[in-house]
XYZ file of C-alpha atoms in Angstrom:
635
model
C 54.581 -31.696 0.263
C 55.956 -28.963 2.743
C 56.733 -30.784 6.302
C 54.266 -29.809 8.701
C 55.300 -28.271 12.392
C 52.562 -29.210 15.138
C 53.087 -25.237 16.877
C 56.708 -23.801 16.230
C 56.860 -19.391 17.705
C 54.986 -17.551 13.983
C 58.153 -14.762 13.450
C 57.556 -12.005 14.862
C 57.939 -10.052 11.528
C 54.767 -11.414 10.255
C 51.512 -9.580 10.505
C 48.268 -11.402 9.237
C 46.329 -8.353 6.942
C 43.120 -9.050 5.132
C 43.621 -8.696 1.442
C 40.404 -9.147 -1.014
C 38.882 -11.953 -1.810
C 41.408 -14.156 -2.793
C 41.579 -15.723 0.851
C 44.016 -15.003 3.452
C 47.488 -12.738 2.978
C 50.654 -11.771 5.101
C 52.714 -8.848 4.942
C 55.858 -10.015 5.506
C 58.661 -7.718 7.228
C 56.577 -4.295 7.249
C 58.827 -3.219 4.092
C 58.277 -3.927 0.137
C 60.453 -5.656 -1.725
C 60.615 -8.018 -4.328
C 60.493 -11.732 -3.778
C 64.303 -12.101 -3.516
C 63.685 -9.541 0.376
C 61.743 -10.269 3.137
C 58.531 -8.068 2.563
C 55.832 -7.900 0.359
C 52.283 -8.878 -0.036
C 51.199 -12.596 -0.232
C 48.133 -13.607 -1.622
C 46.309 -16.927 -0.824
C 44.846 -17.761 -4.779
C 43.434 -21.388 -5.843
C 45.644 -23.421 -7.423
C 45.604 -22.404 -11.724
C 45.266 -25.205 -14.399
C 48.703 -25.387 -16.802
C 49.022 -26.452 -19.726
C 48.658 -30.066 -20.290
C 51.842 -30.543 -22.960
C 54.184 -27.733 -23.286
C 52.765 -27.891 -27.390
C 48.869 -27.007 -26.353
C 51.124 -23.367 -25.157
C 52.914 -22.890 -28.291
C 50.330 -23.849 -30.759
C 48.239 -21.738 -28.938
C 50.271 -18.696 -29.193
C 50.798 -19.317 -33.393
C 47.420 -20.093 -33.325
C 46.821 -16.205 -31.615
C 49.426 -13.914 -32.910
C 49.691 -15.689 -36.579
C 46.580 -14.735 -38.125
C 44.561 -13.004 -41.747
C 47.109 -9.821 -40.924
C 50.215 -12.441 -41.568
C 48.454 -13.175 -45.069
C 46.962 -10.173 -46.727
C 48.460 -6.997 -44.565
C 52.457 -7.991 -44.563
C 52.685 -9.126 -48.517
C 51.207 -5.808 -49.305
C 53.094 -3.438 -46.674
C 56.401 -5.723 -48.277
C 55.408 -4.659 -51.816
C 54.711 -1.454 -51.236
C 57.352 -0.516 -49.478
C 60.227 -1.524 -51.687
C 60.004 -5.505 -52.056
C 62.470 -7.373 -49.821
C 64.416 -3.923 -48.968
C 61.313 -4.345 -46.520
C 62.767 -6.510 -44.497
C 65.974 -4.668 -43.235
C 63.174 -2.334 -40.806
C 61.226 -5.388 -40.192
C 63.405 -7.411 -39.142
C 65.495 -4.760 -36.713
C 61.702 -3.846 -35.273
C 61.722 -7.438 -34.137
C 64.718 -7.331 -32.041
C 64.107 -3.982 -30.227
C 60.267 -4.324 -30.186
C 58.432 -7.228 -31.259
C 60.511 -9.911 -28.972
C 60.987 -8.196 -25.774
C 57.571 -7.096 -25.623
C 56.313 -10.593 -26.584
C 58.576 -12.028 -24.024
C 57.831 -9.393 -21.348
C 54.258 -10.467 -21.612
C 54.799 -14.345 -21.851
C 57.312 -14.090 -18.783
C 54.942 -11.528 -16.818
C 51.925 -14.104 -16.901
C 54.037 -17.101 -16.155
C 55.908 -14.970 -13.191
C 52.918 -13.839 -11.676
C 50.336 -16.705 -12.635
C 47.247 -14.266 -13.639
C 45.452 -12.846 -16.139
C 45.784 -9.226 -17.897
C 44.133 -7.600 -15.302
C 45.473 -9.504 -12.266
C 49.500 -10.112 -13.674
C 49.511 -6.277 -12.787
C 49.967 -6.681 -8.994
C 53.268 -6.522 -9.737
C 52.416 -2.952 -8.906
C 49.174 -2.137 -8.305
C 49.676 1.218 -9.192
C 49.485 0.717 -12.574
C 46.453 -2.035 -12.800
C 44.918 0.714 -15.137
C 47.417 -1.559 -17.908
C 45.446 -4.733 -17.007
C 41.092 -2.485 -17.496
C 43.431 -0.920 -21.324
C 44.603 -4.427 -22.355
C 41.102 -5.909 -21.364
C 39.460 -3.425 -23.235
C 41.386 -3.275 -26.674
C 40.788 -7.100 -26.348
C 36.832 -6.830 -26.113
C 36.448 -4.234 -28.779
C 39.134 -6.914 -30.691
C 36.809 -9.752 -30.176
C 34.163 -7.874 -30.971
C 34.959 -6.300 -34.493
C 37.888 -9.487 -35.747
C 35.025 -11.683 -36.060
C 33.389 -10.009 -39.010
C 35.967 -10.808 -40.685
C 35.350 -14.502 -40.263
C 31.664 -14.362 -40.891
C 32.211 -12.685 -43.980
C 34.676 -15.464 -44.654
C 32.440 -18.267 -43.556
C 29.762 -16.220 -46.231
C 32.457 -16.598 -48.821
C 32.912 -20.375 -48.035
C 29.459 -21.926 -48.338
C 29.075 -19.374 -51.630
C 32.315 -21.303 -52.714
C 30.658 -24.715 -52.748
C 28.421 -24.062 -57.147
C 29.782 -24.877 -59.634
C 30.004 -21.506 -60.908
C 31.629 -19.084 -58.635
C 28.740 -16.514 -57.978
C 31.428 -13.606 -58.674
C 32.277 -14.534 -61.104
C 29.706 -13.269 -64.064
C 27.707 -10.268 -64.199
C 24.150 -12.637 -64.457
C 23.122 -12.182 -60.924
C 20.369 -9.784 -59.208
C 22.616 -7.772 -57.324
C 24.844 -6.541 -60.395
C 24.236 -3.257 -62.342
C 24.450 -2.769 -65.999
C 28.207 -1.508 -65.567
C 29.600 -4.874 -64.521
C 32.128 -6.189 -66.612
C 33.330 -9.641 -67.036
C 36.991 -9.010 -68.643
C 38.835 -6.381 -68.520
C 41.407 -6.879 -71.402
C 42.586 -3.341 -71.898
C 45.873 -3.778 -73.373
C 44.716 -3.081 -76.962
C 42.958 0.282 -75.504
C 45.947 2.582 -74.890
C 45.542 4.278 -78.453
C 43.149 7.099 -76.925
C 41.492 6.721 -80.843
C 40.108 3.828 -80.195
C 37.605 5.180 -77.288
C 34.691 3.624 -79.149
C 35.551 0.854 -80.922
C 34.517 -2.477 -79.362
C 37.218 -4.823 -77.600
C 35.365 -7.413 -75.771
C 31.720 -7.687 -76.337
C 29.756 -5.035 -76.524
C 32.117 -3.124 -74.636
C 34.434 -0.538 -75.429
C 37.303 1.030 -73.750
C 35.640 4.428 -72.738
C 32.840 1.615 -71.184
C 35.933 -0.432 -69.722
C 36.720 2.615 -67.583
C 33.808 3.105 -65.965
C 33.127 -0.215 -65.747
C 33.185 -2.813 -62.005
C 34.012 -5.908 -61.238
C 31.984 -8.822 -60.707
C 33.559 -9.615 -57.627
C 33.184 -6.077 -56.692
C 29.937 -5.826 -57.277
C 29.464 -9.126 -54.912
C 31.340 -7.794 -52.093
C 29.511 -4.389 -52.100
C 26.158 -4.965 -53.747
C 25.651 -8.801 -52.390
C 27.376 -9.076 -49.032
C 27.863 -5.693 -47.417
C 24.903 -4.181 -49.404
C 26.291 -1.011 -48.381
C 24.582 2.258 -47.608
C 25.738 5.235 -48.839
C 27.319 6.713 -45.271
C 27.153 5.903 -41.652
C 24.203 7.770 -40.678
C 22.482 5.128 -42.870
C 22.052 2.180 -41.358
C 19.263 0.593 -43.539
C 18.570 -2.895 -43.224
C 20.057 -6.216 -41.493
C 21.701 -8.842 -44.096
C 20.046 -12.152 -42.405
C 22.386 -14.198 -44.250
C 24.828 -12.201 -42.740
C 24.144 -12.740 -39.283
C 23.375 -16.504 -38.974
C 26.867 -16.775 -40.354
C 27.575 -14.374 -38.013
C 26.365 -16.382 -35.440
C 27.211 -19.643 -36.920
C 31.300 -18.229 -35.935
C 30.162 -17.308 -32.402
C 28.297 -20.584 -31.771
C 31.685 -22.107 -33.134
C 34.153 -19.943 -30.737
C 32.218 -20.754 -27.714
C 33.016 -24.674 -27.521
C 36.645 -23.470 -28.511
C 36.591 -21.670 -25.091
C 33.972 -23.178 -22.323
C 35.916 -25.290 -21.188
C 39.042 -23.294 -20.399
C 43.000 -24.430 -21.684
C 42.684 -28.248 -21.211
C 40.507 -27.759 -24.734
C 41.321 -25.034 -26.377
C 45.410 -26.310 -26.596
C 44.186 -29.301 -28.079
C 41.772 -27.721 -30.689
C 44.555 -24.850 -31.864
C 46.484 -28.413 -33.347
C 44.340 -28.317 -36.121
C 43.682 -24.833 -36.459
C 47.308 -23.508 -36.165
C 48.723 -26.235 -38.111
C 46.020 -26.879 -41.078
C 46.383 -23.472 -42.944
C 49.936 -23.784 -43.677
C 48.821 -26.851 -45.324
C 46.467 -24.368 -47.274
C 48.994 -22.501 -48.065
C 51.532 -24.980 -49.062
C 48.706 -26.618 -51.390
C 47.871 -22.750 -53.010
C 51.563 -22.059 -53.496
C 52.424 -24.936 -55.843
C 49.318 -24.370 -57.664
C 49.745 -20.730 -57.723
C 54.139 -21.176 -58.942
C 52.268 -23.204 -61.621
C 50.647 -20.339 -63.178
C 51.548 -17.968 -65.935
C 52.501 -14.214 -64.349
C 53.537 -16.160 -60.878
C 57.277 -15.340 -61.544
C 56.379 -12.157 -62.409
C 54.306 -11.500 -59.462
C 56.949 -13.254 -56.593
C 59.869 -10.614 -58.435
C 57.569 -7.937 -57.995
C 56.934 -9.138 -54.159
C 60.691 -9.530 -53.176
C 62.761 -6.687 -55.483
C 64.148 -4.472 -53.570
C 64.342 -0.782 -54.289
C 66.634 0.868 -51.993
C 65.244 4.545 -51.696
C 62.131 3.479 -50.193
C 64.137 3.740 -47.060
C 64.882 6.852 -47.315
C 61.238 7.028 -46.409
C 59.903 7.907 -42.920
C 56.124 5.826 -43.473
C 59.175 2.823 -44.602
C 60.027 2.287 -41.239
C 56.712 3.440 -38.925
C 55.395 0.459 -41.527
C 57.098 -2.328 -40.067
C 57.421 -0.933 -36.841
C 53.619 -1.223 -36.498
C 52.858 -4.580 -38.389
C 55.697 -5.448 -35.660
C 52.468 -4.619 -32.853
C 49.638 -5.943 -35.226
C 51.319 -9.285 -36.353
C 52.833 -9.977 -32.512
C 49.514 -9.253 -30.890
C 51.024 -7.361 -28.010
C 49.695 -5.196 -26.043
C 45.669 -6.740 -25.774
C 46.987 -9.196 -22.605
C 45.862 -12.235 -24.195
C 49.562 -13.704 -24.340
C 50.302 -12.752 -20.741
C 46.712 -15.203 -20.199
C 48.170 -18.333 -22.142
C 51.732 -17.366 -20.170
C 49.547 -17.872 -16.560
C 49.320 -21.183 -17.878
C 52.304 -22.021 -17.912
C 54.442 -24.363 -15.263
C 56.441 -21.923 -13.153
C 59.809 -23.393 -14.218
C 59.336 -23.437 -17.813
C 61.636 -21.808 -20.547
C 59.093 -18.860 -21.880
C 62.352 -17.148 -23.108
C 63.257 -20.252 -25.261
C 59.985 -19.924 -26.647
C 59.619 -16.037 -26.838
C 62.815 -16.377 -30.161
C 60.827 -19.602 -31.745
C 57.118 -18.041 -31.815
C 58.837 -14.849 -33.406
C 60.486 -16.797 -35.820
C 57.257 -18.776 -36.692
C 55.223 -15.453 -36.940
C 57.770 -13.575 -38.802
C 58.230 -16.960 -40.994
C 54.976 -17.058 -42.041
C 54.721 -13.389 -42.940
C 57.229 -13.632 -45.575
C 56.610 -17.296 -46.992
C 52.494 -16.018 -47.048
C 53.866 -13.522 -49.713
C 54.983 -15.727 -52.226
C 51.552 -17.183 -51.816
C 49.288 -14.082 -52.766
C 52.141 -12.442 -55.236
C 51.855 -15.297 -57.198
C 48.388 -15.448 -58.028
C 48.043 -11.743 -57.884
C 50.723 -12.301 -60.596
C 48.610 -14.736 -62.493
C 45.618 -12.410 -62.085
C 46.797 -8.914 -63.379
C 48.122 -11.835 -66.578
C 44.976 -12.465 -66.951
C 43.521 -9.558 -67.033
C 47.011 -6.862 -68.576
C 47.117 -4.299 -66.275
C 49.889 -3.850 -63.612
C 50.107 -6.124 -60.573
C 50.497 -2.790 -58.195
C 46.786 -2.394 -60.103
C 45.401 -5.933 -58.032
C 47.257 -5.839 -55.496
C 44.973 -4.361 -52.475
C 45.586 -4.738 -47.940
C 43.187 -5.741 -45.477
C 39.904 -6.886 -46.970
C 40.479 -5.828 -50.078
C 43.224 -9.044 -51.106
C 40.343 -11.196 -48.937
C 37.508 -10.424 -50.743
C 38.373 -8.775 -53.574
C 41.657 -9.866 -55.456
C 41.826 -13.029 -54.158
C 38.217 -14.284 -55.341
C 38.943 -12.531 -58.686
C 41.961 -14.487 -59.013
C 40.489 -17.736 -58.010
C 37.539 -17.606 -60.224
C 40.338 -17.275 -63.368
C 41.713 -20.996 -61.834
C 40.384 -24.185 -63.506
C 38.349 -25.852 -60.849
C 37.319 -22.516 -59.072
C 34.947 -23.572 -56.700
C 38.328 -25.979 -55.270
C 40.552 -23.583 -54.716
C 37.993 -20.888 -53.473
C 36.881 -23.067 -51.097
C 40.179 -23.805 -49.878
C 41.338 -20.160 -49.614
C 38.655 -19.563 -47.571
C 39.317 -22.152 -44.954
C 42.303 -21.581 -44.832
C 40.648 -18.140 -43.547
C 38.423 -19.281 -41.491
C 40.617 -21.380 -39.024
C 43.660 -18.563 -39.118
C 41.370 -15.810 -37.736
C 39.574 -18.453 -36.105
C 42.712 -19.240 -33.111
C 43.245 -15.982 -33.051
C 39.794 -14.977 -31.815
C 39.099 -17.998 -30.049
C 42.406 -17.208 -27.939
C 41.489 -13.326 -27.792
C 38.055 -14.442 -25.917
C 40.396 -16.410 -23.680
C 42.181 -13.835 -22.465
C 39.100 -11.565 -22.135
C 36.610 -13.894 -19.630
C 40.610 -15.421 -17.752
C 40.787 -11.569 -17.167
C 37.070 -11.259 -15.270
C 37.380 -14.625 -13.777
C 40.765 -13.565 -11.761
C 39.075 -11.172 -10.610
C 36.978 -12.917 -8.471
C 39.435 -15.851 -7.735
C 37.367 -17.183 -4.011
C 34.109 -15.092 -4.561
C 30.595 -16.062 -6.758
C 31.989 -19.413 -7.166
C 29.670 -21.884 -8.905
C 30.206 -24.912 -10.557
C 29.445 -23.724 -14.449
C 30.945 -20.051 -14.004
C 33.396 -20.123 -16.468
C 31.075 -21.467 -19.132
C 28.499 -18.626 -17.643
C 31.058 -15.708 -18.184
C 32.387 -17.053 -21.887
C 28.332 -17.043 -23.219
C 28.005 -13.689 -20.955
C 30.980 -12.708 -23.838
C 29.729 -13.727 -26.501
C 26.431 -12.590 -26.146
C 27.371 -9.597 -25.142
C 30.029 -9.405 -27.773
C 27.129 -10.601 -30.855
C 24.512 -7.944 -29.663
C 27.204 -5.397 -31.055
C 28.188 -7.156 -33.616
C 24.706 -7.042 -34.982
C 25.481 -2.940 -35.673
C 27.808 -4.299 -38.268
C 25.764 -7.089 -40.833
C 23.094 -3.940 -41.622
C 24.151 -2.221 -44.566
C 26.357 0.882 -42.897
C 27.886 -2.451 -41.082
C 31.468 -1.603 -43.482
C 31.559 2.024 -41.371
C 30.801 0.982 -38.305
C 33.722 -1.923 -38.435
C 36.068 0.695 -39.692
C 35.518 2.581 -37.064
C 36.391 0.316 -34.431
C 39.188 -1.681 -37.217
C 40.545 2.495 -37.557
C 40.416 3.593 -33.043
C 39.608 0.906 -31.325
C 42.419 -1.644 -31.658
C 45.030 1.041 -33.801
C 48.825 1.676 -34.026
C 48.342 3.913 -31.689
C 46.336 2.352 -28.464
C 48.612 -0.817 -29.135
C 51.609 1.340 -28.979
C 50.516 3.311 -25.750
C 49.959 -0.117 -23.934
C 53.250 -1.391 -25.094
C 55.309 2.024 -23.920
C 53.461 2.100 -20.759
C 54.566 -2.308 -19.771
C 57.828 -0.846 -20.131
C 58.679 2.070 -18.059
C 56.386 -0.412 -15.391
C 58.225 -3.203 -15.476
C 61.843 -1.589 -16.117
C 61.571 1.611 -13.864
C 58.582 0.876 -11.781
C 59.373 -2.835 -10.726
C 62.696 -2.655 -11.900
C 64.332 -4.276 -14.950
C 67.502 -6.191 -12.820
C 64.636 -7.273 -10.533
C 62.142 -8.711 -13.282
C 65.701 -10.547 -14.472
C 66.568 -11.653 -11.114
C 62.194 -13.318 -11.505
C 62.653 -15.017 -14.366
C 66.611 -16.158 -13.813
C 64.671 -17.995 -11.285
C 62.377 -19.588 -13.360
C 63.884 -20.761 -15.906
C 67.326 -21.406 -14.649
C 69.382 -18.588 -15.947
C 69.497 -15.126 -16.606
C 68.086 -13.441 -20.297
C 70.966 -11.391 -22.751
C 70.681 -8.036 -21.172
C 69.551 -6.935 -24.543
C 66.024 -7.713 -23.011
C 66.912 -4.996 -20.134
C 68.041 -2.677 -22.432
C 65.320 -3.192 -24.574
C 62.691 -2.853 -21.453
C 64.674 0.187 -19.990
C 65.251 2.574 -23.019
C 65.121 1.238 -26.759
C 61.700 -0.065 -26.690
C 59.574 3.037 -25.085
C 61.543 5.176 -27.137
C 60.455 3.276 -30.658
C 56.888 3.084 -29.376
C 56.270 6.771 -27.826
C 58.297 7.798 -31.435
C 55.790 5.606 -33.537
C 53.388 7.236 -31.451
C 53.989 10.691 -32.407
C 54.002 10.241 -35.886
C 50.832 8.497 -36.191
C 49.524 11.756 -34.002
C 51.191 13.827 -35.580
C 50.222 12.501 -39.342
C 47.062 11.421 -38.281
C 44.055 11.481 -41.559
C 40.588 11.579 -40.756
C 39.226 8.221 -41.616
C 37.437 7.539 -44.993
C 36.136 4.067 -46.822
C 37.123 3.660 -50.023
C 39.231 6.824 -50.754
C 36.203 8.709 -51.145
C 33.067 8.526 -49.055
C 34.568 11.027 -45.276
C 33.771 9.908 -42.556
C 31.249 12.645 -40.244
C 32.041 14.517 -37.757
C 30.189 12.771 -35.177
C 31.574 9.516 -36.773
C 34.883 10.229 -35.916
C 33.839 11.223 -32.056
C 33.003 8.142 -31.736
C 36.203 6.303 -32.525
C 38.617 8.628 -30.258
C 36.111 7.443 -27.743
C 36.368 3.929 -28.580
C 40.756 4.751 -28.410
C 40.400 7.248 -25.913
C 38.230 4.848 -23.132
C 41.765 1.976 -23.360
C 44.662 4.473 -23.168
C 42.610 7.187 -20.156
C 42.786 3.552 -18.029
C 46.122 3.544 -17.019
C 46.626 7.895 -15.774
C 43.215 7.916 -14.734
C 43.479 4.715 -12.579
C 46.710 5.618 -11.659
C 45.258 9.518 -10.327
C 42.362 7.628 -8.515
C 44.209 5.303 -6.480
C 47.423 8.252 -5.922
C 44.460 10.434 -3.664
C 42.541 7.286 -2.380
C 45.907 6.990 -0.736
C 46.732 8.389 2.598
C 50.264 9.681 3.991
C 52.639 11.458 1.803
C 53.480 11.380 -2.139
C 56.119 9.290 -1.127
C 54.606 7.262 1.138
C 51.613 6.910 -1.411
C 54.352 5.847 -4.179
C 56.071 3.032 -1.647
C 52.882 1.494 -0.758
C 50.515 1.209 -3.792
C 53.674 0.399 -5.538
C 54.425 -3.336 -3.225
C 53.661 -6.178 -5.025
C 50.973 -8.749 -4.296
C 52.317 -11.953 -4.233
C 50.167 -15.390 -4.969
C 51.361 -18.345 -3.157
C 53.826 -20.031 -5.264
C 55.733 -17.300 -4.774
C 56.461 -18.772 -0.650
C 58.351 -22.049 -3.102
C 61.998 -19.239 -3.233
C 60.692 -16.521 -1.143
C 61.175 -18.709 2.003
C 65.249 -19.168 1.703
C 65.347 -15.251 2.624
C 62.352 -15.491 4.877
C 63.872 -18.240 6.412
C 60.783 -19.180 7.346
C 56.822 -18.420 6.747
C 53.708 -18.606 8.640
C 50.101 -18.852 6.700
C 46.619 -19.142 8.027
C 45.074 -22.146 7.526
C 42.035 -22.138 5.722
C 41.284 -25.077 8.190
C 39.610 -24.415 11.720
C 41.968 -25.101 14.112
C 43.909 -21.699 14.211
C 46.722 -23.682 16.216
C 48.037 -25.084 13.194
C 50.433 -23.340 11.011
C 52.381 -24.334 8.228
C 55.941 -23.298 7.160
C 56.731 -23.614 3.859
C 60.778 -24.517 2.746
C 62.087 -24.382 -0.842
C 63.777 -27.340 -2.639
C 65.607 -24.405 -4.016
């Protein structure tokens, strides 16, 4: 405890100034500087809870960053972009983009002890960054859970002696449904009318539809002809959605004390399932060909710009950068936690999981290609196609198919679940940080989480209709796409490196962890990472293609307008907020800039501000105005 003095003389440089809802605050010195200088604004806020154990934080980050994209997006990108050679640009972007921003977000949250909005008190003029990340993570929470609802639906349907997507004898099947696609005998065009499989000819096989595709489109989605035809609601899917939201609510409602315990299961069990599926996969015929197809390098691909862009975009997707949730998780760390080491450990786990999952997926796809007599490129798909078409088809060909189907979809559910509830945790943390002292209620956190979940659920009802897939794709393509995340990451680097100061933030990190990080981080924040982000952003903008579904249905013009509104709703938060604050301030432009970029410090910063300031006076919350607290540092 800091020593108390009954009535020492207050230093003349300290001037009390009311500041917001957080309680009393002090303007120190009259000039704006970092916590290592005299100056700045100090805001007293309630003490923040911390993780019970540091491993809780590690597991939460693993659970959030390691998600569905590691299992279905990375393997597809790897084989599409030259197999093993894709690892060259992928690893390069890890060190110039992934780790620097991942570390920046965690360190910023830990240093400021605040969520995604208040963390930008480090440069209040750019608080729009916080609002932008809140919009992105809200949209992400809204549509991402639909994948969990589909996975939960498939999991329930897996508990049947015969998988419903393995046969053509169901009410939702059409006359075009064909169970077996052995096409080796159809290479000769003269055999077009010869029966190959049952009563089906080679000509029939060309127009045939797999039962798994019909189950996905006719039963699960019951998809309509377009975005303008929402159709009826799928009540089974709605109940699955409701069940998943209830599960998310009870994972998050008590805060990091409960979340930190749940992730031990949700973050680790998927690895157990992946190992089981890999052992099973490599014993299947065709598995070796599938794995070789996955890792065999095609060196000519390095000449294509799209390969490098895919690698950079995948890093931002899989590392969950720009969403503000990593900042929220870091804010619950102890102030002297070694977040620099954590960033490298978590990056290794994230990318290692992606690479490992590729072996699991392609051993199964190799078996599927061998069974159907087709090339692996015809069964390897990205996105929901891999999770809900290719893989269910593969497991339906295995012995004891329901067991492997249930294992896979249970893993899928857990992989997405921890990403989802950490995303909700990040959003709620940011909201509650805006009102640290106001509207205090014993159950305010539980109420805030309930309102968040309910609001997202209401929006999600549009995605369980017959036109729901078109709505889902709008959210996926625009609201949390590569462009919005790259825009966010670019500004994060600019603000920390050029507005607050890269050297200054490196000093702050050194105060937290006890040593100065390698200068590479500073160089990345200042030059390399912003250039990479803006380069990929401009590439996406120049090569923009209108959204389509299944490469056939083209979205109407008003659908694209809705999509761009979703994207701009987050991207415009930064410039609009900046201009609004500048125009509202008084004085010359230089005075406005100096005032609005002056950091607002939390009470926990006083501990190491004290050696430079010599003594600090804080307004006492008690009724005794004569009592003054002197803060002295132990550092």
